Coordinates of C-alpha atoms and ligand atoms in Angstrom, one line a residue:
M1125 CA -5.6 -29.8 29.6
P1126 CA -3.4 -28.8 26.6
P1127 CA -1.1 -25.8 27.2
H1128 CA -3.3 -23.6 25.0
P1129 CA -7.1 -24.0 24.7
T1130 CA -8.4 -24.6 21.2
P1131 CA -8.3 -21.2 19.6
T1132 CA -11.6 -19.5 19.0
P1133 CA -11.2 -17.9 15.6
T1134 CA -13.4 -14.9 16.6
P1135 CA -12.9 -14.0 20.2
T1136 CA -14.8 -11.1 21.5
I1137 CA -12.6 -8.3 22.8
A1138 CA -14.1 -5.1 24.2
G1139 CA -17.4 -6.3 22.7
V1140 CA -15.9 -6.7 19.2
H1141 CA -15.6 -10.0 17.3
I1142 CA -12.1 -10.3 15.9
D1143 CA -11.0 -13.1 13.6
T1144 CA -7.4 -13.7 14.6
R1145 CA -6.4 -15.9 11.8
H1146 CA -4.4 -14.8 8.8
W1147 CA -6.0 -12.8 5.9
I1148 CA -4.6 -14.1 2.7
N1149 CA -6.1 -13.7 -0.8
G1150 CA -9.4 -12.4 0.6
R1151 CA -10.1 -15.2 3.0
R1152 CA -9.3 -16.2 6.6
S1153 CA -7.0 -19.1 7.1
E1154 CA -5.3 -20.9 10.0
S1155 CA -1.6 -21.8 9.9
A1156 CA -0.7 -25.0 8.1
S1157 CA 0.9 -26.1 11.5
G1158 CA -2.4 -25.3 13.3
E1159 CA -0.3 -23.4 15.9
T1160 CA -1.4 -20.3 17.7
F1161 CA 0.2 -17.9 20.2
P1162 CA -1.3 -16.0 23.1
D1163 CA -1.9 -12.3 22.9
L1164 CA -2.0 -10.6 26.3
S1165 CA -3.4 -7.3 27.6
P1166 CA -0.9 -5.1 29.5
I1167 CA -3.8 -3.7 31.5
D1168 CA -4.0 -6.8 33.7
N1169 CA -1.6 -9.2 31.9
T1170 CA -4.4 -11.6 31.1
E1171 CA -4.8 -13.5 27.8
L1172 CA -7.1 -11.7 25.2
A1173 CA -6.9 -14.2 22.4
Q1174 CA -5.0 -16.9 20.6
I1175 CA -3.5 -15.7 17.3
S1176 CA -2.6 -17.8 14.3
R1177 CA 1.2 -18.3 14.3
G1178 CA 2.4 -17.9 10.7
G1179 CA 5.5 -19.4 9.2
K1180 CA 7.0 -20.0 5.8
P1181 CA 3.8 -21.5 4.2
E1182 CA 1.7 -18.5 5.2
A1183 CA 4.3 -16.0 4.2
H1184 CA 4.8 -17.6 0.9
A1185 CA 1.0 -17.9 0.3
A1186 CA 0.6 -14.2 1.1
V1187 CA 3.4 -13.1 -1.2
A1188 CA 2.0 -15.3 -4.0
A1189 CA -1.5 -13.7 -3.5
A1190 CA 0.0 -10.2 -3.5
K1191 CA 2.0 -11.0 -6.7
A1192 CA -1.1 -12.4 -8.4
A1193 CA -3.2 -9.4 -7.4
F1194 CA -0.6 -6.8 -8.4
P1195 CA -1.1 -6.4 -12.2
A1196 CA -4.8 -5.6 -11.9
W1197 CA -4.4 -3.3 -8.9
A1198 CA -1.5 -1.5 -10.6
A1199 CA -3.6 -1.0 -13.7
T1200 CA -6.6 0.3 -11.7
P1201 CA -6.8 4.0 -12.5
P1202 CA -5.6 6.3 -9.7
P1203 CA -9.1 7.8 -9.1
A1204 CA -10.5 4.3 -8.6
R1205 CA -7.7 3.4 -6.2
A1206 CA -8.3 6.6 -4.3
R1207 CA -12.0 5.9 -4.0
I1208 CA -11.3 2.6 -2.3
L1209 CA -8.8 4.2 0.1
H1210 CA -11.4 6.8 1.0
A1211 CA -13.9 4.0 1.7
I1212 CA -11.3 2.4 4.0
A1213 CA -11.1 5.8 5.8
D1214 CA -14.9 5.8 6.1
G1215 CA -14.8 2.3 7.6
V1216 CA -12.2 3.4 10.1
E1217 CA -14.4 6.3 11.1
K1218 CA -17.5 4.1 11.3
R1219 CA -15.7 1.7 13.6
L1220 CA -13.6 4.3 15.5
E1221 CA -14.9 3.4 19.0
E1222 CA -14.4 -0.3 18.4
L1223 CA -10.8 0.3 17.1
A1224 CA -10.0 2.6 20.0
Q1225 CA -11.2 0.1 22.6
V1226 CA -9.6 -2.9 21.0
E1227 CA -6.2 -1.2 20.6
T1228 CA -6.3 -0.1 24.2
A1229 CA -7.1 -3.6 25.4
D1230 CA -4.3 -4.9 23.2
N1231 CA -1.4 -2.5 23.8
G1232 CA -2.5 -0.5 26.8
A1233 CA -2.3 3.0 25.3
L1234 CA -4.9 5.4 26.5
V1235 CA -8.4 5.0 25.1
R1236 CA -8.9 8.8 25.2
S1237 CA -5.8 9.2 22.9
H1238 CA -7.1 6.5 20.6
R1239 CA -10.5 8.2 20.4
R1240 CA -9.4 11.8 20.0
G1241 CA -6.1 11.5 18.2
V1242 CA -5.0 8.2 16.9
M1243 CA -8.0 6.6 15.1
P1244 CA -9.1 9.8 13.4
R1245 CA -5.5 10.2 12.2
V1246 CA -5.6 6.6 10.9
A1247 CA -8.6 7.6 8.7
H1248 CA -6.8 10.8 7.7
N1249 CA -3.7 8.8 6.7
F1250 CA -5.8 6.9 4.1
R1251 CA -7.5 10.0 2.8
F1252 CA -4.2 11.9 2.6
F1253 CA -2.4 9.4 0.4
A1254 CA -5.5 8.9 -1.7
D1255 CA -5.7 12.7 -2.3
W1256 CA -1.9 13.0 -2.8
L1257 CA -2.2 10.4 -5.6
T1258 CA -4.9 12.2 -7.4
N1259 CA -4.0 15.8 -6.7
N1260 CA -0.3 16.2 -6.1
L1261 CA 1.5 13.4 -7.9
S1262 CA 2.0 15.4 -11.0
H1263 CA 4.2 14.0 -13.7
P1264 CA 6.9 16.5 -14.4
D1265 CA 8.0 17.0 -18.0
F1266 CA 11.1 18.8 -19.1
D1267 CA 13.0 19.3 -22.3
T1268 CA 16.6 18.3 -23.1
K1269 CA 19.0 19.1 -25.9
T1270 CA 22.4 17.6 -26.2
H1271 CA 25.4 20.0 -26.4
T1272 CA 26.5 18.4 -29.6
E1273 CA 23.3 19.1 -31.4
V1274 CA 23.4 21.1 -34.5
H1275 CA 19.7 21.0 -35.3
S1276 CA 17.3 21.6 -32.6
N1277 CA 15.7 18.3 -31.8
T1278 CA 14.1 18.5 -28.4
R1279 CA 13.7 15.5 -26.2
R1280 CA 10.8 15.5 -23.9
N1281 CA 11.5 13.8 -20.5
H1282 CA 8.5 12.4 -18.9
V1283 CA 8.8 11.2 -15.3
S1284 CA 6.3 8.6 -13.9
W1285 CA 5.8 6.9 -10.6
D1286 CA 5.2 3.3 -11.6
P1287 CA 3.9 0.8 -9.0
A1288 CA 6.7 -1.4 -7.8
G1289 CA 5.1 -4.7 -6.8
P1290 CA 4.3 -6.7 -3.7
C1291 CA 5.4 -4.8 -0.5
V1292 CA 6.1 -6.3 2.9
L1293 CA 5.2 -4.0 5.8
I1294 CA 6.4 -4.8 9.3
T1295 CA 5.2 -2.8 12.3
P1296 CA 5.9 -2.5 16.1
W1297 CA 3.5 -2.6 19.0
N1298 CA 3.7 0.9 20.4
A1299 CA 1.2 2.5 17.9
P1300 CA 0.0 -0.5 15.9
L1301 CA -2.8 0.8 13.6
M1302 CA -1.2 4.2 13.3
M1303 CA 2.1 2.8 11.9
E1304 CA 0.2 0.3 9.8
S1305 CA -1.8 3.0 8.1
W1306 CA 1.3 5.1 7.5
K1307 CA 2.6 2.2 5.4
V1308 CA -0.5 0.5 4.0
A1309 CA -2.0 3.8 2.7
P1310 CA 0.9 5.0 0.5
A1311 CA 1.8 1.5 -0.6
L1312 CA -1.8 0.9 -1.9
A1313 CA -2.2 4.4 -3.3
A1314 CA 1.0 3.8 -5.3
G1315 CA -0.6 0.8 -6.9
N1316 CA 1.3 -1.8 -5.0
T1317 CA 0.0 -4.9 -3.2
V1318 CA 0.8 -5.5 0.4
V1319 CA 1.6 -8.2 3.0
L1320 CA 1.4 -6.7 6.5
K1321 CA 3.0 -8.5 9.5
P1322 CA 1.9 -6.7 12.7
A1323 CA 3.8 -7.1 16.0
E1324 CA 3.0 -10.2 18.0
W1325 CA 2.2 -8.1 21.1
S1326 CA -0.5 -6.1 19.4
P1327 CA -1.9 -8.0 16.5
L1328 CA -5.7 -7.3 16.8
T1329 CA -6.4 -4.0 14.9
A1330 CA -4.5 -5.3 11.8
S1331 CA -7.2 -8.1 11.7
L1332 CA -9.9 -5.5 11.9
L1333 CA -8.2 -3.4 9.2
A1334 CA -8.4 -6.4 6.8
D1335 CA -12.2 -6.6 7.5
I1336 CA -12.5 -2.8 6.9
A1337 CA -10.5 -3.0 3.6
A1338 CA -12.6 -5.9 2.3
E1339 CA -15.8 -4.1 3.2
A1340 CA -14.4 -1.0 1.3
G1341 CA -14.1 -3.1 -1.8
L1342 CA -10.4 -3.7 -1.9
P1343 CA -9.9 -6.7 -4.2
A1344 CA -8.7 -10.0 -2.8
G1345 CA -4.9 -10.3 -2.5
V1346 CA -4.2 -6.6 -2.6
L1347 CA -3.9 -6.4 1.2
N1348 CA -2.8 -9.6 3.1
V1349 CA -2.2 -9.9 6.8
V1350 CA 0.1 -12.6 8.1
Q1351 CA 0.1 -13.0 11.9
G1352 CA 3.1 -14.4 13.8
Y1353 CA 6.5 -14.0 15.3
G1354 CA 9.0 -11.8 13.6
A1355 CA 11.7 -14.5 13.6
E1356 CA 9.3 -16.8 11.7
A1357 CA 6.6 -15.1 9.7
G1358 CA 8.6 -11.8 9.5
Q1359 CA 11.8 -13.4 8.4
A1360 CA 10.1 -15.6 5.8
L1361 CA 8.5 -12.4 4.3
V1362 CA 11.6 -10.3 4.2
E1363 CA 13.7 -13.1 2.6
H1364 CA 11.2 -13.6 -0.2
P1365 CA 12.6 -12.8 -3.7
D1366 CA 9.3 -11.7 -5.1
V1367 CA 9.0 -8.8 -2.6
R1368 CA 9.8 -5.5 -4.3
R1369 CA 9.7 -3.2 -1.2
I1370 CA 10.1 -3.7 2.6
S1371 CA 9.0 -0.9 4.9
F1372 CA 9.9 -1.6 8.6
T1373 CA 9.4 0.3 11.8
G1374 CA 11.0 -1.1 14.9
S1375 CA 14.3 -1.6 16.6
V1376 CA 17.9 -1.3 15.3
P1377 CA 18.8 -5.0 15.8
T1378 CA 15.7 -6.2 13.9
A1379 CA 16.5 -3.7 11.2
Q1380 CA 20.0 -5.2 10.8
H1381 CA 18.4 -8.7 10.3
I1382 CA 16.0 -7.3 7.8
A1383 CA 18.6 -5.3 5.9
T1384 CA 20.8 -8.4 5.6
A1385 CA 17.9 -10.5 4.3
A1386 CA 16.9 -7.7 1.9
A1387 CA 20.5 -7.5 0.6
A1388 CA 20.3 -11.0 -0.8
N1389 CA 17.5 -9.9 -3.2
L1390 CA 18.5 -6.2 -3.4
T1391 CA 15.0 -5.3 -2.1
P1392 CA 14.7 -1.6 -1.5
T1393 CA 14.1 -1.1 2.2
S1394 CA 12.7 1.8 4.3
L1395 CA 13.8 1.6 8.0
E1396 CA 12.2 3.7 10.7
L1397 CA 14.0 2.9 13.9
G1398 CA 14.7 3.9 17.5
G1399 CA 15.7 7.1 19.0
K1400 CA 17.2 8.8 22.1
S1401 CA 16.1 12.3 21.2
P1402 CA 17.1 15.4 23.1
L1403 CA 14.7 18.0 24.4
L1404 CA 16.7 21.2 24.8
V1405 CA 15.6 23.9 27.2
L1406 CA 17.5 27.1 26.3
D1407 CA 18.1 29.8 28.9
D1408 CA 15.5 32.1 27.1
A1409 CA 12.8 29.4 27.2
D1410 CA 9.3 29.9 28.5
L1411 CA 9.5 27.6 31.5
D1412 CA 5.8 26.7 31.6
L1413 CA 6.0 25.6 28.0
A1414 CA 9.3 23.7 28.6
V1415 CA 7.8 21.8 31.6
E1416 CA 4.6 21.0 29.6
L1417 CA 6.6 19.6 26.7
A1418 CA 9.0 17.7 29.0
V1419 CA 6.1 16.0 30.8
E1420 CA 4.5 15.1 27.4
Q1421 CA 7.5 12.8 26.9
Y1422 CA 5.9 10.3 29.3
D1423 CA 3.0 9.9 26.7
N1424 CA 2.2 6.3 26.0
A1425 CA 4.2 5.3 29.1
G1426 CA 7.3 6.5 27.2
Q1427 CA 6.8 4.0 24.4
V1428 CA 7.2 6.6 21.6
C1429 CA 10.1 6.3 19.2
L1430 CA 10.2 10.1 18.9
A1431 CA 10.1 10.9 22.6
G1432 CA 12.6 13.5 23.8
T1433 CA 13.9 11.3 26.6
R1434 CA 17.0 13.4 27.3
L1435 CA 16.2 16.7 28.9
L1436 CA 19.0 19.1 28.3
V1437 CA 18.5 22.2 30.4
H1438 CA 20.6 25.4 30.6
E1439 CA 22.3 25.4 34.0
S1440 CA 21.0 28.8 34.9
I1441 CA 17.4 27.6 34.9
E1442 CA 17.9 24.0 35.9
A1443 CA 16.8 24.3 39.6
E1444 CA 13.6 26.1 38.7
F1445 CA 12.9 23.8 35.8
T1446 CA 13.4 20.6 37.9
Q1447 CA 11.2 21.9 40.7
R1448 CA 8.4 22.7 38.4
F1449 CA 8.8 19.5 36.4
I1450 CA 8.5 17.4 39.6
G1451 CA 5.4 19.3 40.6
R1452 CA 3.8 18.8 37.2
A1453 CA 4.8 15.2 36.8
S1454 CA 3.5 14.2 40.3
N1455 CA 0.1 15.4 39.2
L1456 CA -0.1 12.8 36.4
T1457 CA -2.6 10.0 37.1
Q1458 CA -1.3 6.5 36.4
G1459 CA -3.9 3.7 36.0
D1460 CA -6.2 1.8 33.7
P1461 CA -5.9 3.2 30.2
R1462 CA -9.6 2.6 29.6
D1463 CA -10.3 5.3 32.3
T1464 CA -10.4 8.7 30.6
A1465 CA -8.9 10.3 33.7
T1466 CA -5.7 8.3 33.3
D1467 CA -2.6 10.1 32.0
I1468 CA -0.2 7.2 32.0
G1469 CA -1.1 3.5 31.4
P1470 CA 0.9 0.3 31.6
N1471 CA 3.9 -0.8 29.6
I1472 CA 3.4 -3.5 26.9
H1473 CA 4.8 -6.7 28.4
A1474 CA 6.4 -8.2 31.5
R1475 CA 9.7 -8.5 29.6
Q1476 CA 9.6 -4.8 28.7
L1477 CA 8.9 -3.9 32.3
E1478 CA 11.9 -5.9 33.4
K1479 CA 14.1 -4.3 30.7
I1480 CA 13.0 -0.8 31.8
D1481 CA 13.7 -1.5 35.4
G1482 CA 17.1 -3.0 34.5
F1483 CA 18.2 0.3 32.9
V1484 CA 17.0 2.3 36.0
Q1485 CA 18.5 0.1 38.6
R1486 CA 21.9 0.0 36.8
A1487 CA 21.8 3.8 36.5
V1488 CA 21.1 4.2 40.2
A1489 CA 23.8 1.6 41.1
A1490 CA 26.2 3.7 39.0
G1491 CA 25.4 6.8 41.0
A1492 CA 22.4 8.4 39.3
T1493 CA 19.5 9.7 41.3
A1494 CA 15.9 8.9 40.6
V1495 CA 14.3 12.3 41.6
I1496 CA 10.9 10.8 40.9
G1497 CA 9.8 7.3 40.2
G1498 CA 12.6 4.7 40.0
G1499 CA 10.6 1.5 40.0
P1500 CA 7.4 -0.3 39.0
N1501 CA 4.1 1.0 40.4
T1502 CA 3.7 -1.9 42.8
D1503 CA 0.3 -0.7 44.2
L1504 CA -1.2 -0.6 40.8
N1505 CA 0.4 -3.8 39.7
E1506 CA -1.0 -5.6 42.7
R1507 CA -4.5 -4.1 42.3
L1508 CA -4.8 -4.4 38.5
G1509 CA -2.4 -7.2 37.9
G1510 CA -0.8 -5.1 35.2
L1511 CA 2.5 -3.8 34.0
Y1512 CA 2.8 -0.2 35.3
Y1513 CA 6.1 1.6 35.8
R1514 CA 6.3 4.9 37.7
P1515 CA 7.3 7.9 35.6
T1516 CA 10.9 8.4 36.4
L1517 CA 13.5 11.2 36.1
L1518 CA 17.2 10.3 36.4
T1519 CA 19.8 13.0 37.2
G1520 CA 23.6 12.9 37.8
L1521 CA 24.4 11.0 34.6
G1522 CA 27.4 11.6 32.3
Q1523 CA 27.1 11.5 28.6
D1524 CA 28.6 8.0 28.4
A1525 CA 26.0 6.5 30.8
E1526 CA 24.0 3.6 29.5
A1527 CA 20.7 5.4 30.4
V1528 CA 21.8 8.4 28.3
Q1529 CA 23.0 6.4 25.3
E1530 CA 20.5 3.6 25.0
E1531 CA 16.8 3.7 24.1
I1532 CA 14.8 2.6 27.2
F1533 CA 11.3 2.7 25.7
G1534 CA 9.6 3.3 29.0
P1535 CA 8.6 6.3 31.2
V1536 CA 12.2 7.2 32.0
L1537 CA 13.7 10.6 31.3
T1538 CA 17.2 11.7 32.0
L1539 CA 18.3 15.3 32.8
Q1540 CA 21.6 16.9 32.0
T1541 CA 22.7 20.5 32.1
F1542 CA 24.8 22.6 29.7
S1543 CA 26.3 26.1 29.9
S1544 CA 26.8 27.1 26.3
D1545 CA 25.3 26.4 22.8
D1546 CA 28.3 24.4 21.9
E1547 CA 27.9 22.2 24.9
A1548 CA 24.2 21.8 24.2
I1549 CA 24.9 20.7 20.7
A1550 CA 27.6 18.3 21.8
L1551 CA 25.3 16.6 24.2
A1552 CA 22.3 16.6 21.9
N1553 CA 24.2 15.1 19.0
G1554 CA 26.3 12.8 21.3
T1555 CA 24.5 9.5 20.7
R1556 CA 24.3 7.0 17.8
F1557 CA 20.7 8.0 17.1
G1558 CA 19.3 10.9 15.1
L1559 CA 15.5 10.5 15.0
A1560 CA 14.2 13.8 16.4
A1561 CA 14.9 16.8 18.7
T1562 CA 12.9 19.4 20.4
V1563 CA 14.1 23.0 21.1
V1564 CA 12.4 25.2 23.6
S1565 CA 13.4 28.9 23.3
G1566 CA 11.8 32.3 23.4
D1567 CA 14.2 33.7 20.8
R1568 CA 13.5 32.6 17.2
A1569 CA 17.0 33.3 15.9
H1570 CA 18.5 31.4 18.8
A1571 CA 16.2 28.4 18.2
D1572 CA 17.0 28.4 14.5
R1573 CA 20.7 28.5 15.1
I1574 CA 20.4 25.4 17.4
A1575 CA 18.0 23.6 15.0
A1576 CA 20.5 24.0 12.2
R1577 CA 23.2 22.2 14.1
L1578 CA 21.1 19.3 15.3
V1579 CA 21.4 15.9 13.6
A1580 CA 17.8 14.7 13.4
G1581 CA 15.1 13.7 10.9
T1582 CA 12.7 16.0 12.6
V1583 CA 13.3 19.1 14.8
W1584 CA 10.4 20.6 16.7
V1585 CA 10.7 24.2 18.0
N1586 CA 8.4 25.0 20.9
C1587 CA 6.1 22.1 20.0
F1588 CA 6.3 18.3 19.8
Y1589 CA 4.9 15.3 18.0
V1590 CA 3.1 17.2 15.2
R1591 CA 3.7 15.3 11.9
D1592 CA 2.5 16.9 8.7
L1593 CA 2.1 14.1 6.1
R1594 CA 3.4 16.4 3.4
A1595 CA 6.8 16.6 5.0
P1596 CA 9.5 14.0 5.0
F1597 CA 9.7 11.7 8.1
G1598 CA 12.5 9.4 9.1
G1599 CA 15.7 9.2 11.0
S1600 CA 19.4 10.0 10.6
R1601 CA 22.3 7.7 11.8
R1602 CA 21.0 4.6 13.6
S1603 CA 17.5 6.0 13.6
G1604 CA 16.7 5.0 10.1
V1605 CA 17.3 4.7 6.4
G1606 CA 15.1 6.7 4.0
R1607 CA 12.2 9.1 4.3
E1608 CA 8.5 8.7 4.0
G1609 CA 5.7 11.3 3.7
G1610 CA 4.1 13.1 0.7
T1611 CA 6.1 12.6 -2.5
W1612 CA 8.9 10.9 -0.5
S1613 CA 6.5 8.0 0.1
F1614 CA 5.7 7.6 -3.6
D1615 CA 9.4 7.9 -4.4
F1616 CA 10.0 4.9 -2.1
Y1617 CA 6.9 2.8 -3.0
C1618 CA 7.3 3.4 -6.8
D1619 CA 9.7 2.6 -9.5
L1620 CA 10.5 6.1 -10.9
K1621 CA 10.7 6.0 -14.7
N1622 CA 11.9 8.7 -17.1
T1623 CA 10.6 8.3 -20.7
V1624 CA 12.6 10.4 -23.1
T1625 CA 10.9 11.1 -26.5
A1626 CA 12.5 12.7 -29.5
Q1627 CA 9.8 15.3 -30.1
Q1628 CA 10.4 16.1 -33.7
T1629 CA 10.0 12.5 -34.9
F1630 CA 6.3 12.9 -34.4
T1631 CA 3.8 15.2 -36.0
A1632 CA 2.7 18.3 -34.0
Q1633 CA -0.6 16.6 -33.2
Q1634 CA 1.1 13.6 -31.7
T1635 CA 3.4 15.6 -29.5
F1636 CA 2.3 15.2 -25.9
T1637 CA 1.7 18.2 -23.8
T1638 CA 1.8 18.2 -20.0
Q1639 CA -2.0 18.5 -20.1
Q1640 CA -2.3 15.4 -22.3
T1641 CA 0.0 13.4 -20.1
S1642 CA -2.0 14.0 -17.0
T1643 CA -5.1 12.9 -19.0
T1644 CA -3.2 9.7 -19.7
Q1645 CA -2.6 9.3 -16.0
E1646 CA -6.3 9.7 -15.3
S1647 CA -7.1 6.9 -17.6
G1648 CA -4.5 4.8 -15.9
S1649 CA -2.8 3.6 -19.1
D1650 CA 0.6 4.5 -17.8
H1651 CA 0.2 2.5 -14.6
G1652 CA 0.1 -1.0 -16.1
Ligands
NAP2418 P1 11.1 -4.9 17.0 O1 11.4 -5.9 18.1 O2 12.2 -4.5 16.2 O3 9.9 -5.5 16.2 C1 9.3 -4.7 15.2 C2 8.6 -5.7 14.2 O4 9.6 -6.5 13.6 C3 7.7 -6.7 14.9 O5 6.5 -6.9 14.1 C4 8.5 -7.9 15.0 O6 7.8 -9.1 15.2 C5 9.2 -7.9 13.7 N1 10.4 -8.7 13.6 C6 11.2 -9.1 14.6 N2 12.2 -9.9 14.1 C7 12.1 -9.9 12.7 C8 12.8 -10.5 11.6 N3 13.9 -11.2 11.9 N4 12.3 -10.4 10.4 C9 11.2 -9.6 10.2 N5 10.5 -9.0 11.1 C10 10.9 -9.2 12.4 O7 10.6 -3.5 17.6 P2 9.5 -3.4 18.8 O8 10.1 -3.7 20.1 O9 8.2 -4.0 18.3 O10 9.2 -1.8 18.7 C11 9.9 -0.9 19.4 C12 11.0 -0.2 18.6 O11 10.4 0.4 17.4 C13 11.7 0.9 19.3 O12 13.1 0.8 19.0 C14 11.1 2.1 18.7 O13 11.9 3.3 18.8 C15 10.9 1.7 17.3 N6 9.9 2.6 16.7 C16 10.4 3.5 15.7 C17 9.5 4.3 15.1 C18 9.9 5.3 14.0 O14 9.0 5.8 13.3 N7 11.2 5.6 13.9 C19 8.1 4.3 15.5 C20 7.7 3.4 16.5 C21 8.6 2.6 17.1 P3 7.5 -9.5 16.7 O15 6.5 -8.6 17.2 O16 7.1 -10.9 16.7 O17 8.8 -9.4 17.5
MG2419 MG1 -1.4 -7.5 23.2

């Protein structure tokens, strides 16, 4: 027997046929090497499919396809581009149940979250950027006169968001299609073409997205999907000199590799990275709300970049908070993520489970206490064969402790106390990260004072995880470079251009007005 069975190009997973080869220039293709790699399900750690293992030839073919498709897509009028993005959203909605089940089989996140929250949001992401393109991406015009001017001769400045070219989009496994849609939708709306490289641990829904986009009428080469390992397919893509943008979500070490590769070509790069976000419970907080928000940090088995994994609680309410937290957390049901009664599913991979447990065991060995959890869920792992880790809360840790400083990316929270606002801020800001923070307080002015002093891309007050696509999203410090969302996305995915016209060199009839320029945009003639 060979080590891997001959790959079936269209395995059936959760009743869905999925073509696990690359999608390049509007067709499916295997790797030139003929090699594949196994994709496992964290639910029971069994093999779901063999996936084409892309390398340089596939990366280069995909970038060439994206480059060839770029001029026509960039010249497609915005309303026509928007129509196709809405058709992709329709396709996501039509196949919502399939996408929910496939994603759950592949990465182990709860099917109930995929049905209710994630997949509807994926569709919304396409609709949002389509609508932003046609409704909100106004072209500002403003007039300039130089200070040396004797005669009044106005120059009209006209700002346009021109498509940039082929974009490489690289995504992690914790929320695959969600992250992919956050990048693919604005990149395509902006008039760019795309090569997507999904994570090797969760490659399946990207393959389905390629089918959905083709059915929606997206021309060949506009969206390409290259499967494979980051160090092979990913590296070949980010090194390619024809790539005009790289958008990456993942870990800090990978971001450093990518930034280095991008530097060689001066490719603009957007990096959304890890976090070690604080959740501050002030002494005036509603404790029920605080406990509810704290327990929410176990969502997706702790595999959420934004998770407020460091609970920082005022010392006067710590005993009461901890008691209530333990009560609430022990009511969580851990199990098969396909079961809608499950609150916490498995972690993604055996290697990840080992890594999580390493953090916990080292913390305990250094004197921390696991007041709940503290190890894998052995009962479940024996019964289901999967990769389940018990929700864990660590106390007794100093600010320098590894478990306080490093992203664990599992269901592990730490708890520290503070006695003043200054101390709360010092703890909250005392890591290398700056992705997000949550403040729980019953006093608006107090919450605002704390929020103003936090170093974070997003601060939530008395809520968590709500992301409005009109607002900027990204991280400070080691948590990222750049912001995406609303106009910020178009700023990143476009080449901004200012056209300065000496107004009085034209007759009055030829002088553009704002109204006329937006008509020009409608016809697409300034998007070539
Ligand atoms: P990762 O190991 O950095 O991988 C992310 C992606 O990069 C994967 O597709 C990976 O491929 C690829 N990659 C690896 N090496 C590469 C290279 N040399 N060149 C190009 N691509 C390469 O991250 P992860 O473990 O999948 O995801 C977890 C991390 O993502 C956590 O740190 C989490 O906080 C972060 N995250 C951040 C956000 C945010 O918005 N800020 C959101 C979600 C997750 P392989 O799959 O083959 O390794
Ligand atoms: Mg998988």
